[in-house]
Amino acid sequence: MKLVYAFLLMMGALCLYLSMVPFKEFTFVLKKDQGKFLQLPDVDCKQKPPFLVLLVTSSHQQLAARMAIRKTWGGETEVRGQHVRTFFLLGTLDSNNEMDAIAQESEQHRDIIQKDFKDVYFNLTLKTMMGMEWVHHFCPQAAFVMKTDSDMFVNVGYLTELLLKKNKTTRFFTGYIKPNDFPIRQKFNKWFVSKFEYPWDRYPPFCSGTGYVFSSDVASQVYNISESVPFLKLEDVFVGLCLAKLKIRPEELHTKQTFFPGGLRFSVCRFRRIVACHFIKPQDLLTYWQALEASQEQDCPAF
Ligand SMILES: *[C@@H]1O[C@H](CO)[C@@H](O)[C@H](O)[C@H]1NC(C)=O
Ligand SMILES: *[C@@H]1O[C@H](CO)[C@@H](O)[C@H](O)[C@H]1NC(C)=O
Ligand SMILES: *[C@@H]1O[C@H](CO)[C@@H](O)[C@H](O)[C@H]1NC(C)=O
């Protein structure tokens, strides 16, 4: 009987040990300052500190989306009396033609941030961290930063208004908060995460990667801590892990929902009172923008 107890005890200890091993032995950790910037935007944050910098993750084939954003919300530089700028985040491809096309686009628009890492979907964490690094090195004078995607509508004016009203300028992080999400363990799911990548059953609170906003000090702090946080290919969860370590809790920007990662049907009055909406095709973005511009005099019912 004693032997059985001893055996069970040993098995228990072994299980406990194995459950703790993965992070120490198997996980890969990001190295800061790796690779060099290949393209940098034309901006002098020291001379003219932006109130808000919008960083848009983009890929080489999304030229139409970038052009639509430049013609709409990304083209605005003065909003509610505040200076705002929009830049695109890109990695590299093997094809020289495509690299040349990006270099040319960067020369023309001066709004591309590119570093030397392979531009594939599951390098989105590297792309996001490149944005954090860029803010840390080149634009810590900005008050706020938004990280968003190429298929988004962003109401920069309303966001600016809400940020001014909120008046929280350090350790601030907001977006569509996922307070209690968990890893998907089905192998064939796009967002499958193995127990080796992430051994726990819950993610810390994080904001949907479709659009989140933070005070610029958070960029430096996340960049700084990123080396000591186990790497995860899901960029929004990875940022959530960094925030948890920094003890920064994502908080609401407004009492009403303003971030819509699941999309939202367009109407002028509705889109005047949201910050971000997902699943917007380039052509729709142009159409919606025209409708919003053309109806500036129109009153909307009070909420
Ligand atoms: C991400 O980029 C790095 C650096 O270029 C590359 O070594 C790695 O294979 C890429 N990741 C994926 C999933 O392709
Ligand atoms: C913003 O907050 C600071 C203190 O953190 C305060 O001094 C200032 O008056 C506030 N501004 C507005 C417009 O509420
Ligand atoms: C960066 O992180 C280290 C610990 O990882 C900490 O000691 C240091 O104060 C941090 N620096 C900044 C600027 O946050």
mmCIF file of C-alpha atoms and ligand atoms in Angstrom:
data_model
loop_
_atom_site.group_PDB
_atom_site.id
_atom_site.type_symbol
_atom_site.label_atom_id
_atom_site.label_comp_id
_atom_site.label_asym_id
_atom_site.label_seq_id
_atom_site.Cartn_x
_atom_site.Cartn_y
_atom_site.Cartn_z
ATOM 1 C CA MET A 1 0.000 0.000 0.000
ATOM 2 C CA LYS A 2 2.806 2.384 0.920
ATOM 3 C CA LEU A 3 4.408 1.674 -2.420
ATOM 4 C CA VAL A 4 1.227 2.616 -4.258
ATOM 5 C CA TYR A 5 1.101 5.938 -2.400
ATOM 6 C CA ALA A 6 4.720 6.612 -3.139
ATOM 7 C CA PHE A 7 4.116 5.826 -6.797
ATOM 8 C CA LEU A 8 1.097 8.129 -6.988
ATOM 9 C CA LEU A 9 3.010 10.886 -5.282
ATOM 10 C CA MET A 10 5.850 10.527 -7.744
ATOM 11 C CA MET A 11 3.488 10.572 -10.718
ATOM 12 C CA GLY A 12 1.815 13.669 -9.315
ATOM 13 C CA ALA A 13 5.144 15.415 -8.910
ATOM 14 C CA LEU A 14 6.130 14.421 -12.442
ATOM 15 C CA CYS A 15 2.883 15.789 -13.891
ATOM 16 C CA LEU A 16 3.339 19.030 -12.017
ATOM 17 C CA TYR A 17 6.889 19.278 -13.289
ATOM 18 C CA LEU A 18 5.920 18.540 -16.885
ATOM 19 C CA SER A 19 3.144 21.110 -16.799
ATOM 20 C CA MET A 20 5.695 23.726 -15.822
ATOM 21 C CA VAL A 21 8.428 22.734 -18.241
ATOM 22 C CA PRO A 22 7.069 23.962 -21.581
ATOM 23 C CA PHE A 23 7.733 27.644 -20.978
ATOM 24 C CA LYS A 24 11.252 27.019 -19.804
ATOM 25 C CA GLU A 25 12.336 24.413 -22.306
ATOM 26 C CA PHE A 26 10.384 24.727 -25.512
ATOM 27 C CA THR A 27 9.162 28.237 -26.066
ATOM 28 C CA PHE A 28 10.876 30.675 -28.216
ATOM 29 C CA VAL A 29 11.317 34.237 -27.091
ATOM 30 C CA LEU A 30 11.420 37.313 -29.249
ATOM 31 C CA LYS A 31 14.721 39.166 -29.606
ATOM 32 C CA LYS A 32 14.456 42.929 -29.586
ATOM 33 C CA ASP A 33 16.421 45.017 -32.086
ATOM 34 C CA GLN A 34 16.589 42.259 -34.659
ATOM 35 C CA GLY A 35 16.733 43.146 -38.310
ATOM 36 C CA LYS A 36 16.897 46.657 -39.640
ATOM 37 C CA PHE A 37 14.309 49.103 -40.911
ATOM 38 C CA LEU A 38 14.185 49.010 -44.713
ATOM 39 C CA GLN A 39 11.613 51.772 -45.145
ATOM 40 C CA LEU A 40 10.795 54.638 -42.823
ATOM 41 C CA PRO A 41 8.050 57.227 -43.190
ATOM 42 C CA ASP A 42 8.589 60.925 -43.644
ATOM 43 C CA VAL A 43 7.718 62.298 -40.216
ATOM 44 C CA ASP A 44 9.553 64.281 -37.584
ATOM 45 C CA CYS A 45 7.787 63.572 -34.320
ATOM 46 C CA LYS A 46 10.182 65.724 -32.312
ATOM 47 C CA GLN A 47 9.442 68.779 -34.467
ATOM 48 C CA LYS A 48 5.714 68.187 -34.672
ATOM 49 C CA PRO A 49 4.463 65.630 -32.152
ATOM 50 C CA PRO A 50 1.347 63.859 -33.414
ATOM 51 C CA PHE A 51 -1.615 63.543 -31.094
ATOM 52 C CA LEU A 52 -2.391 60.195 -32.693
ATOM 53 C CA VAL A 53 -0.375 57.810 -34.871
ATOM 54 C CA LEU A 54 -2.337 55.117 -36.694
ATOM 55 C CA LEU A 55 -0.321 52.004 -37.564
ATOM 56 C CA VAL A 56 -1.992 49.776 -40.139
ATOM 57 C CA THR A 57 -0.786 46.202 -40.613
ATOM 58 C CA SER A 58 -0.740 45.581 -44.332
ATOM 59 C CA SER A 59 0.648 43.113 -46.845
ATOM 60 C CA HIS A 60 2.152 43.564 -50.283
ATOM 61 C CA GLN A 61 -0.935 42.521 -52.203
ATOM 62 C CA GLN A 62 -3.200 44.979 -50.336
ATOM 63 C CA LEU A 63 -2.332 48.012 -52.454
ATOM 64 C CA ALA A 64 -6.008 48.781 -53.178
ATOM 65 C CA ALA A 65 -6.770 48.804 -49.462
ATOM 66 C CA ARG A 66 -3.833 51.121 -48.743
ATOM 67 C CA MET A 67 -4.930 53.483 -51.500
ATOM 68 C CA ALA A 68 -8.503 53.550 -50.172
ATOM 69 C CA ILE A 69 -7.240 54.266 -46.641
ATOM 70 C CA ARG A 70 -4.983 57.060 -47.942
ATOM 71 C CA LYS A 71 -7.991 58.628 -49.680
ATOM 72 C CA THR A 72 -10.207 58.335 -46.598
ATOM 73 C CA TRP A 73 -9.451 58.125 -42.868
ATOM 74 C CA GLY A 74 -5.694 57.631 -43.338
ATOM 75 C CA GLY A 75 -5.343 60.802 -45.381
ATOM 76 C CA GLU A 76 -6.416 63.147 -42.609
ATOM 77 C CA THR A 77 -3.601 65.032 -40.853
ATOM 78 C CA GLU A 78 -5.569 67.597 -38.840
ATOM 79 C CA VAL A 79 -8.531 66.298 -36.880
ATOM 80 C CA ARG A 80 -10.417 68.288 -34.208
ATOM 81 C CA GLY A 81 -7.401 70.601 -34.128
ATOM 82 C CA GLN A 82 -4.995 67.692 -33.482
ATOM 83 C CA HIS A 83 -2.167 66.404 -35.641
ATOM 84 C CA VAL A 84 -2.664 62.787 -36.734
ATOM 85 C CA ARG A 85 -0.664 60.533 -39.067
ATOM 86 C CA THR A 86 -1.267 57.110 -40.620
ATOM 87 C CA PHE A 87 1.476 54.631 -41.543
ATOM 88 C CA PHE A 88 1.517 51.105 -42.961
ATOM 89 C CA LEU A 89 3.457 48.182 -41.495
ATOM 90 C CA LEU A 90 5.032 45.698 -43.926
ATOM 91 C CA GLY A 91 7.554 42.866 -43.917
ATOM 92 C CA THR A 92 9.615 41.489 -46.800
ATOM 93 C CA LEU A 93 9.068 39.021 -49.645
ATOM 94 C CA ASP A 94 11.519 36.970 -51.708
ATOM 95 C CA SER A 95 10.399 38.512 -54.979
ATOM 96 C CA ASN A 96 12.552 41.438 -56.102
ATOM 97 C CA ASN A 97 9.694 42.857 -58.148
ATOM 98 C CA GLU A 98 7.457 43.117 -55.146
ATOM 99 C CA MET A 99 10.226 44.563 -52.988
ATOM 100 C CA ASP A 100 10.862 47.203 -55.668
ATOM 101 C CA ALA A 101 7.145 47.994 -55.848
ATOM 102 C CA ILE A 102 7.066 48.623 -52.096
ATOM 103 C CA ALA A 103 10.212 50.757 -52.238
ATOM 104 C CA GLN A 104 8.561 52.822 -54.974
ATOM 105 C CA GLU A 105 5.299 53.125 -53.082
ATOM 106 C CA SER A 106 7.263 54.192 -50.009
ATOM 107 C CA GLU A 107 9.142 56.809 -52.045
ATOM 108 C CA GLN A 108 5.876 58.181 -53.377
ATOM 109 C CA HIS A 109 3.723 58.202 -50.247
ATOM 110 C CA ARG A 110 6.330 58.267 -47.470
ATOM 111 C CA ASP A 111 4.062 56.359 -45.152
ATOM 112 C CA ILE A 112 5.574 52.862 -45.014
ATOM 113 C CA ILE A 113 7.397 51.216 -42.136
ATOM 114 C CA GLN A 114 9.154 48.045 -43.264
ATOM 115 C CA LYS A 115 11.574 45.717 -41.574
ATOM 116 C CA ASP A 116 13.475 42.658 -42.628
ATOM 117 C CA PHE A 117 11.200 39.747 -41.679
ATOM 118 C CA LYS A 118 9.158 37.413 -43.849
ATOM 119 C CA ASP A 119 5.711 38.874 -44.505
ATOM 120 C CA VAL A 120 3.391 35.958 -43.722
ATOM 121 C CA TYR A 121 0.189 35.874 -41.688
ATOM 122 C CA PHE A 122 1.752 34.163 -38.711
ATOM 123 C CA ASN A 123 4.458 36.795 -38.465
ATOM 124 C CA LEU A 124 1.829 39.321 -37.435
ATOM 125 C CA THR A 125 3.357 39.454 -33.961
ATOM 126 C CA LEU A 126 6.677 40.545 -35.487
ATOM 127 C CA LYS A 127 4.827 43.149 -37.553
ATOM 128 C CA THR A 128 3.057 44.527 -34.504
ATOM 129 C CA MET A 129 6.247 44.577 -32.462
ATOM 130 C CA MET A 130 7.941 46.438 -35.319
ATOM 131 C CA GLY A 131 5.259 49.099 -34.838
ATOM 132 C CA MET A 132 5.967 49.255 -31.088
ATOM 133 C CA GLU A 133 9.694 49.499 -31.785
ATOM 134 C CA TRP A 134 9.138 52.259 -34.317
ATOM 135 C CA VAL A 135 7.093 54.319 -31.836
ATOM 136 C CA HIS A 136 9.700 53.687 -29.127
ATOM 137 C CA HIS A 137 12.626 54.786 -31.317
ATOM 138 C CA PHE A 138 11.150 57.332 -33.704
ATOM 139 C CA CYS A 139 7.958 58.740 -32.231
ATOM 140 C CA PRO A 140 7.733 58.579 -28.428
ATOM 141 C CA GLN A 141 6.464 62.183 -28.593
ATOM 142 C CA ALA A 142 3.103 61.020 -29.954
ATOM 143 C CA ALA A 143 0.350 61.079 -27.362
ATOM 144 C CA PHE A 144 -1.592 58.037 -28.613
ATOM 145 C CA VAL A 145 -1.142 55.151 -31.016
ATOM 146 C CA MET A 146 -3.722 52.971 -32.721
ATOM 147 C CA LYS A 147 -2.836 49.591 -34.214
ATOM 148 C CA THR A 148 -5.339 48.473 -36.802
ATOM 149 C CA ASP A 149 -5.753 46.471 -40.040
ATOM 150 C CA SER A 150 -6.181 47.154 -43.735
ATOM 151 C CA ASP A 151 -9.835 46.067 -43.867
ATOM 152 C CA MET A 152 -11.041 48.561 -41.293
ATOM 153 C CA PHE A 153 -13.038 51.752 -41.167
ATOM 154 C CA VAL A 154 -11.641 54.089 -38.517
ATOM 155 C CA ASN A 155 -13.476 57.212 -37.396
ATOM 156 C CA VAL A 156 -10.371 59.219 -36.515
ATOM 157 C CA GLY A 157 -12.404 62.298 -35.562
ATOM 158 C CA TYR A 158 -14.593 60.497 -33.062
ATOM 159 C CA LEU A 159 -11.600 58.581 -31.666
ATOM 160 C CA THR A 160 -9.744 61.868 -31.163
ATOM 161 C CA GLU A 161 -12.775 63.370 -29.437
ATOM 162 C CA LEU A 162 -13.107 60.398 -27.070
ATOM 163 C CA LEU A 163 -9.371 60.329 -26.269
ATOM 164 C CA LEU A 164 -9.441 64.034 -25.420
ATOM 165 C CA LYS A 165 -12.492 63.493 -23.230
ATOM 166 C CA LYS A 166 -10.984 60.440 -21.494
ATOM 167 C CA ASN A 167 -7.805 62.427 -20.770
ATOM 168 C CA LYS A 168 -5.766 59.420 -19.686
ATOM 169 C CA THR A 169 -2.306 59.808 -21.128
ATOM 170 C CA THR A 170 -0.186 57.081 -19.524
ATOM 171 C CA ARG A 171 -0.593 53.323 -19.085
ATOM 172 C CA PHE A 172 -3.803 53.547 -21.104
ATOM 173 C CA PHE A 173 -4.951 50.710 -23.366
ATOM 174 C CA THR A 174 -8.349 50.340 -24.989
ATOM 175 C CA GLY A 175 -10.237 48.565 -27.763
ATOM 176 C CA TYR A 176 -12.689 45.695 -28.015
ATOM 177 C CA ILE A 177 -11.816 43.944 -24.775
ATOM 178 C CA LYS A 178 -11.764 40.154 -24.581
ATOM 179 C CA PRO A 179 -11.634 39.632 -20.826
ATOM 180 C CA ASN A 180 -11.846 35.854 -20.693
ATOM 181 C CA ASP A 181 -10.802 34.199 -23.958
ATOM 182 C CA PHE A 182 -9.197 30.767 -24.186
ATOM 183 C CA PRO A 183 -6.834 28.972 -26.589
ATOM 184 C CA ILE A 184 -8.363 26.980 -29.449
ATOM 185 C CA ARG A 185 -7.057 23.420 -29.217
ATOM 186 C CA GLN A 186 -8.578 21.986 -32.438
ATOM 187 C CA LYS A 187 -5.656 21.185 -34.736
ATOM 188 C CA PHE A 188 -7.243 22.322 -37.992
ATOM 189 C CA ASN A 189 -8.550 25.642 -36.761
ATOM 190 C CA LYS A 190 -6.772 28.690 -38.190
ATOM 191 C CA TRP A 191 -6.123 29.945 -34.660
ATOM 192 C CA PHE A 192 -4.993 26.610 -33.213
ATOM 193 C CA VAL A 193 -2.545 27.037 -30.362
ATOM 194 C CA SER A 194 -0.782 23.953 -28.957
ATOM 195 C CA LYS A 195 -0.107 23.331 -25.283
ATOM 196 C CA PHE A 196 3.570 23.784 -26.014
ATOM 197 C CA GLU A 197 2.936 27.256 -27.400
ATOM 198 C CA TYR A 198 0.637 28.165 -24.539
ATOM 199 C CA PRO A 199 0.104 25.682 -21.686
ATOM 200 C CA TRP A 200 -2.637 27.516 -19.781
ATOM 201 C CA ASP A 201 -6.401 27.384 -20.291
ATOM 202 C CA ARG A 202 -7.110 31.110 -20.325
ATOM 203 C CA TYR A 203 -5.640 34.106 -22.016
ATOM 204 C CA PRO A 204 -5.099 37.292 -20.027
ATOM 205 C CA PRO A 205 -7.440 40.176 -20.962
ATOM 206 C CA PHE A 206 -6.539 41.530 -24.394
ATOM 207 C CA CYS A 207 -8.092 43.683 -27.108
ATOM 208 C CA SER A 208 -9.098 42.398 -30.539
ATOM 209 C CA GLY A 209 -6.221 42.922 -32.969
ATOM 210 C CA THR A 210 -8.601 44.536 -35.462
ATOM 211 C CA GLY A 211 -8.104 47.822 -33.623
ATOM 212 C CA TYR A 212 -6.681 48.875 -30.295
ATOM 213 C CA VAL A 213 -5.503 52.215 -28.987
ATOM 214 C CA PHE A 214 -2.936 53.084 -26.337
ATOM 215 C CA SER A 215 -0.957 55.939 -24.862
ATOM 216 C CA SER A 216 2.485 55.979 -26.507
ATOM 217 C CA ASP A 217 4.360 55.082 -23.297
ATOM 218 C CA VAL A 218 2.725 51.659 -23.584
ATOM 219 C CA ALA A 219 4.603 51.076 -26.869
ATOM 220 C CA SER A 220 7.962 51.517 -25.146
ATOM 221 C CA GLN A 221 6.949 49.406 -22.197
ATOM 222 C CA VAL A 222 5.554 46.587 -24.343
ATOM 223 C CA TYR A 223 8.617 46.705 -26.579
ATOM 224 C CA ASN A 224 10.871 46.559 -23.548
ATOM 225 C CA ILE A 225 9.079 43.677 -21.861
ATOM 226 C CA SER A 226 8.509 41.667 -25.071
ATOM 227 C CA GLU A 227 11.819 39.827 -24.695
ATOM 228 C CA SER A 228 10.776 38.310 -21.409
ATOM 229 C CA VAL A 229 7.306 37.183 -22.543
ATOM 230 C CA PRO A 230 6.933 33.781 -24.268
ATOM 231 C CA PHE A 231 6.339 34.369 -27.957
ATOM 232 C CA LEU A 232 2.858 33.761 -29.338
ATOM 233 C CA LYS A 233 1.911 34.033 -33.026
ATOM 234 C CA LEU A 234 -1.441 35.623 -32.084
ATOM 235 C CA GLU A 235 -0.347 39.230 -31.897
ATOM 236 C CA ASP A 236 -3.275 40.551 -29.884
ATOM 237 C CA VAL A 237 -2.888 37.851 -27.232
ATOM 238 C CA PHE A 238 0.869 38.413 -27.180
ATOM 239 C CA VAL A 239 0.328 42.113 -26.481
ATOM 240 C CA GLY A 240 -2.162 41.043 -23.791
ATOM 241 C CA LEU A 241 0.540 38.883 -22.178
ATOM 242 C CA CYS A 242 2.908 41.871 -22.213
ATOM 243 C CA LEU A 243 0.213 44.086 -20.646
ATOM 244 C CA ALA A 244 -0.468 41.507 -17.929
ATOM 245 C CA LYS A 245 3.214 41.461 -17.062
ATOM 246 C CA LEU A 246 3.228 45.261 -16.986
ATOM 247 C CA LYS A 247 0.042 45.236 -14.875
ATOM 248 C CA ILE A 248 -1.740 47.442 -17.399
ATOM 249 C CA ARG A 249 -5.430 46.538 -17.666
ATOM 250 C CA PRO A 250 -7.291 47.254 -20.902
ATOM 251 C CA GLU A 251 -10.150 49.642 -20.151
ATOM 252 C CA GLU A 252 -13.200 50.963 -21.948
ATOM 253 C CA LEU A 253 -12.930 54.153 -23.962
ATOM 254 C CA HIS A 254 -16.634 54.907 -23.724
ATOM 255 C CA THR A 255 -19.729 53.598 -21.969
ATOM 256 C CA LYS A 256 -21.135 52.527 -25.353
ATOM 257 C CA GLN A 257 -19.529 50.026 -27.724
ATOM 258 C CA THR A 258 -17.339 51.837 -30.258
ATOM 259 C CA PHE A 259 -15.068 49.030 -31.601
ATOM 260 C CA PHE A 260 -16.750 46.511 -33.908
ATOM 261 C CA PRO A 261 -14.440 43.590 -34.754
ATOM 262 C CA GLY A 262 -17.445 41.640 -36.064
ATOM 263 C CA GLY A 263 -18.470 44.317 -38.573
ATOM 264 C CA LEU A 264 -21.491 46.599 -38.621
ATOM 265 C CA ARG A 265 -23.999 47.620 -41.289
ATOM 266 C CA PHE A 266 -23.318 51.091 -42.604
ATOM 267 C CA SER A 267 -25.402 54.134 -41.910
ATOM 268 C CA VAL A 268 -24.177 57.705 -41.629
ATOM 269 C CA CYS A 269 -25.516 58.189 -38.114
ATOM 270 C CA ARG A 270 -24.182 54.868 -36.914
ATOM 271 C CA PHE A 271 -20.673 55.369 -38.334
ATOM 272 C CA ARG A 272 -20.411 58.872 -36.873
ATOM 273 C CA ARG A 273 -20.552 57.321 -33.424
ATOM 274 C CA ILE A 274 -18.169 54.393 -33.738
ATOM 275 C CA VAL A 275 -14.365 54.254 -33.603
ATOM 276 C CA ALA A 276 -13.579 51.169 -35.665
ATOM 277 C CA CYS A 277 -15.396 48.653 -37.846
ATOM 278 C CA HIS A 278 -14.015 45.456 -39.382
ATOM 279 C CA PHE A 279 -14.694 43.748 -42.753
ATOM 280 C CA ILE A 280 -14.667 46.867 -44.921
ATOM 281 C CA LYS A 281 -13.683 46.350 -48.565
ATOM 282 C CA PRO A 282 -11.691 49.156 -50.254
ATOM 283 C CA GLN A 283 -14.600 50.104 -52.524
ATOM 284 C CA ASP A 284 -17.040 50.206 -49.594
ATOM 285 C CA LEU A 285 -14.640 52.357 -47.612
ATOM 286 C CA LEU A 286 -14.616 54.934 -50.421
ATOM 287 C CA THR A 287 -18.419 54.830 -50.711
ATOM 288 C CA TYR A 288 -19.002 55.152 -46.960
ATOM 289 C CA TRP A 289 -16.508 57.985 -46.734
ATOM 290 C CA GLN A 290 -18.260 59.906 -49.508
ATOM 291 C CA ALA A 291 -21.586 59.441 -47.758
ATOM 292 C CA LEU A 292 -20.142 60.687 -44.466
ATOM 293 C CA GLU A 293 -18.488 63.698 -46.104
ATOM 294 C CA ALA A 294 -21.628 64.597 -48.044
ATOM 295 C CA SER A 295 -23.848 64.512 -44.956
ATOM 296 C CA GLN A 296 -21.848 66.652 -42.558
ATOM 297 C CA GLU A 297 -24.758 69.045 -42.164
ATOM 298 C CA GLN A 298 -27.223 66.263 -41.460
ATOM 299 C CA ASP A 299 -28.378 65.870 -37.876
ATOM 300 C CA CYS A 300 -28.574 62.471 -36.296
ATOM 301 C CA PRO A 301 -31.052 61.527 -33.591
ATOM 302 C CA ALA A 302 -29.548 61.874 -30.134
ATOM 303 C CA PHE A 303 -28.567 58.597 -28.506
HETATM 304 C C1 LIG B 1 8.796 35.013 -39.850
HETATM 305 O O1 LIG B 1 9.928 35.740 -40.256
HETATM 306 C C2 LIG B 1 11.170 35.158 -39.941
HETATM 307 C C3 LIG B 1 12.262 36.142 -40.308
HETATM 308 O O2 LIG B 1 12.202 36.482 -41.653
HETATM 309 C C4 LIG B 1 11.293 33.813 -40.654
HETATM 310 O O3 LIG B 1 12.522 33.202 -40.310
HETATM 311 C C5 LIG B 1 10.123 32.931 -40.234
HETATM 312 O O4 LIG B 1 10.147 31.712 -40.960
HETATM 313 C C6 LIG B 1 8.800 33.633 -40.485
HETATM 314 N N1 LIG B 1 7.709 32.869 -39.904
HETATM 315 C C7 LIG B 1 6.883 32.121 -40.610
HETATM 316 C C8 LIG B 1 5.763 31.452 -39.879
HETATM 317 O O5 LIG B 1 7.007 31.949 -41.827
HETATM 318 C C1 LIG B 2 -6.664 66.082 -17.698
HETATM 319 O O1 LIG B 2 -6.087 65.473 -16.550
HETATM 320 C C2 LIG B 2 -5.145 66.270 -15.881
HETATM 321 C C3 LIG B 2 -4.597 65.475 -14.717
HETATM 322 O O2 LIG B 2 -4.282 64.186 -15.090
HETATM 323 C C4 LIG B 2 -5.787 67.577 -15.411
HETATM 324 O O3 LIG B 2 -4.808 68.402 -14.835
HETATM 325 C C5 LIG B 2 -6.420 68.282 -16.592
HETATM 326 O O4 LIG B 2 -7.134 69.422 -16.144
HETATM 327 C C6 LIG B 2 -7.377 67.354 -17.325
HETATM 328 N N1 LIG B 2 -7.898 68.012 -18.517
HETATM 329 C C7 LIG B 2 -9.193 67.975 -18.865
HETATM 330 C C8 LIG B 2 -9.548 68.690 -20.117
HETATM 331 O O5 LIG B 2 -10.028 67.392 -18.200
HETATM 332 C C1 LIG B 3 12.679 47.572 -19.258
HETATM 333 O O1 LIG B 3 12.543 46.324 -18.588
HETATM 334 C C2 LIG B 3 13.435 46.113 -17.540
HETATM 335 C C3 LIG B 3 13.194 44.722 -16.989
HETATM 336 O O2 LIG B 3 12.864 43.824 -17.990
HETATM 337 C C4 LIG B 3 13.238 47.171 -16.459
HETATM 338 O O3 LIG B 3 14.195 47.019 -15.460
HETATM 339 C C5 LIG B 3 13.367 48.555 -17.102
HETATM 340 O O4 LIG B 3 13.033 49.545 -16.150
HETATM 341 C C6 LIG B 3 12.431 48.693 -18.276
HETATM 342 N N1 LIG B 3 12.624 49.988 -18.935
HETATM 343 C C7 LIG B 3 11.595 50.747 -19.335
HETATM 344 C C8 LIG B 3 11.972 52.003 -20.037
HETATM 345 O O5 LIG B 3 10.439 50.432 -19.168
#
